[in-house]
XYZ file of C-alpha atoms in Angstrom:
147
model
C -7.248 1.422 3.119
C -9.467 -0.892 5.086
C -9.948 0.617 8.541
C -12.792 -1.572 9.801
C -13.494 -5.267 10.253
C -14.552 -6.789 6.920
C -18.163 -7.916 6.833
C -19.652 -10.667 4.643
C -21.448 -7.934 2.689
C -18.189 -6.104 2.044
C -16.544 -9.279 0.826
C -19.439 -9.954 -1.564
C -19.127 -6.406 -2.910
C -15.374 -6.855 -3.411
C -16.086 -10.047 -5.351
C -18.688 -8.262 -7.495
C -16.244 -5.437 -8.315
C -13.475 -7.969 -8.975
C -15.684 -9.906 -11.400
C -16.664 -6.723 -13.217
C -13.211 -5.149 -13.566
C -10.370 -7.647 -13.184
C -10.274 -8.642 -16.865
C -9.744 -5.012 -17.885
C -6.793 -4.436 -15.541
C -3.183 -5.078 -16.487
C -0.119 -5.320 -14.231
C 1.239 -1.826 -13.611
C 3.066 -2.099 -10.281
C 5.902 0.339 -9.807
C 9.193 -0.442 -8.080
C 9.986 0.381 -4.492
C 12.373 3.089 -5.661
C 9.608 4.673 -7.757
C 7.192 4.573 -4.800
C 9.840 6.138 -2.562
C 10.656 8.884 -5.075
C 6.962 9.672 -5.537
C 6.362 9.821 -1.768
C 9.283 12.199 -1.290
C 8.164 14.473 -4.149
C 4.543 14.597 -3.006
C 4.870 14.859 0.789
C 8.357 16.345 1.435
C 8.971 14.181 4.529
C 12.015 14.328 6.771
C 14.277 11.312 7.226
C 13.373 9.373 10.362
C 16.229 7.309 11.762
C 14.424 4.847 14.002
C 15.678 1.299 14.225
C 12.533 0.209 16.059
C 10.191 1.647 13.402
C 12.335 0.161 10.650
C 12.020 -3.206 12.427
C 8.213 -2.818 12.525
C 8.105 -2.231 8.768
C 10.426 -5.168 8.085
C 8.388 -7.436 10.385
C 5.227 -6.492 8.490
C 6.895 -7.706 5.312
C 8.424 -10.861 6.725
C 5.275 -11.947 8.624
C 2.930 -11.373 5.668
C 3.407 -14.145 3.115
C 1.921 -12.356 0.064
C 4.232 -9.397 0.673
C 7.265 -11.510 1.617
C 6.865 -13.455 -1.648
C 7.564 -10.237 -3.567
C 11.119 -10.252 -2.226
C 13.589 -11.775 -4.698
C 15.053 -15.013 -3.349
C 17.864 -14.344 -0.896
C 17.207 -10.597 -0.732
C 16.264 -8.667 2.401
C 13.997 -5.630 2.537
C 15.710 -2.242 2.218
C 13.623 0.009 4.415
C 13.742 3.795 4.404
C 11.767 5.680 7.035
C 10.322 9.171 7.172
C 8.310 11.447 9.407
C 5.924 14.246 8.635
C 5.999 16.659 11.571
C 2.830 18.560 10.796
C 0.694 15.415 10.907
C 2.644 13.251 13.397
C 2.864 10.596 10.690
C 5.695 8.145 10.142
C 6.179 6.112 6.988
C 8.396 3.223 5.998
C 8.965 2.156 2.404
C 10.753 -0.963 1.203
C 12.876 -0.129 -1.820
C 12.833 -3.788 -2.926
C 9.120 -4.690 -2.862
C 7.422 -1.298 -2.836
C 5.663 -2.217 0.416
C 4.855 0.783 2.584
C 3.686 1.176 6.152
C 2.087 4.403 7.394
C 1.293 5.232 11.035
C -0.137 8.291 12.727
C -2.689 9.626 15.145
C -5.014 10.987 12.446
C -6.406 7.878 10.732
C -8.032 9.965 8.004
C -4.681 11.475 7.008
C -2.965 8.079 7.274
C -5.645 6.544 5.025
C -5.326 9.404 2.540
C -1.563 8.894 2.195
C -1.892 5.103 2.143
C -4.569 5.195 -0.569
C -2.541 7.641 -2.635
C 0.564 5.426 -2.470
C -1.483 2.278 -3.121
C -3.016 3.784 -6.258
C 0.322 5.136 -7.476
C 2.136 1.832 -6.862
C -0.399 -0.177 -8.842
C -0.881 -3.936 -8.967
C 1.242 -6.823 -10.185
C 0.043 -10.138 -11.624
C -0.340 -11.702 -8.176
C -2.230 -8.679 -6.819
C -4.645 -8.905 -9.752
C -5.828 -12.277 -8.426
C -6.831 -10.777 -5.053
C -10.439 -9.544 -5.003
C -9.826 -7.057 -2.179
C -6.775 -5.461 -3.825
C -8.577 -5.211 -7.169
C -11.694 -3.727 -5.547
C -9.605 -1.157 -3.642
C -7.667 -0.228 -6.765
C -10.895 0.175 -8.737
C -12.477 2.211 -5.933
C -9.533 4.600 -5.874
C -8.892 4.818 -9.616
C -12.498 5.102 -10.751
C -13.852 6.972 -7.741
C -16.635 4.454 -7.155
C -18.145 3.769 -3.765
C -17.790 0.247 -2.441
C -19.875 -0.473 0.614
């Protein structure tokens, strides 16, 4: 999870990692239902019935073209929302696209959950053309440091 402003040096490093690894990666993206099931098994969250948070998650999908394009034509996101009391974290997962949105006060815990879901979900053919997504996937799956 990127938690800082990207620098030119970071972008160059992402490109270097992309060039080194993208040919060896294959599409492996899981469905939204699989991401949701995994999240529930791993974190045991409680249901969180919040229309406003659900709207935030949906807006993130609809306002972000690369994510919105993953929606089948004519289909709307199907958002499920959760909370994790012990960490004051809320999560929304779209069952259609596999998009997820995590919020909380502890950015380290939010990043940990986000990175775990990102790695589990995997990348599709479109994602494999994005140097940042490939670099993040490689960083998480191979445990390398990207600076």
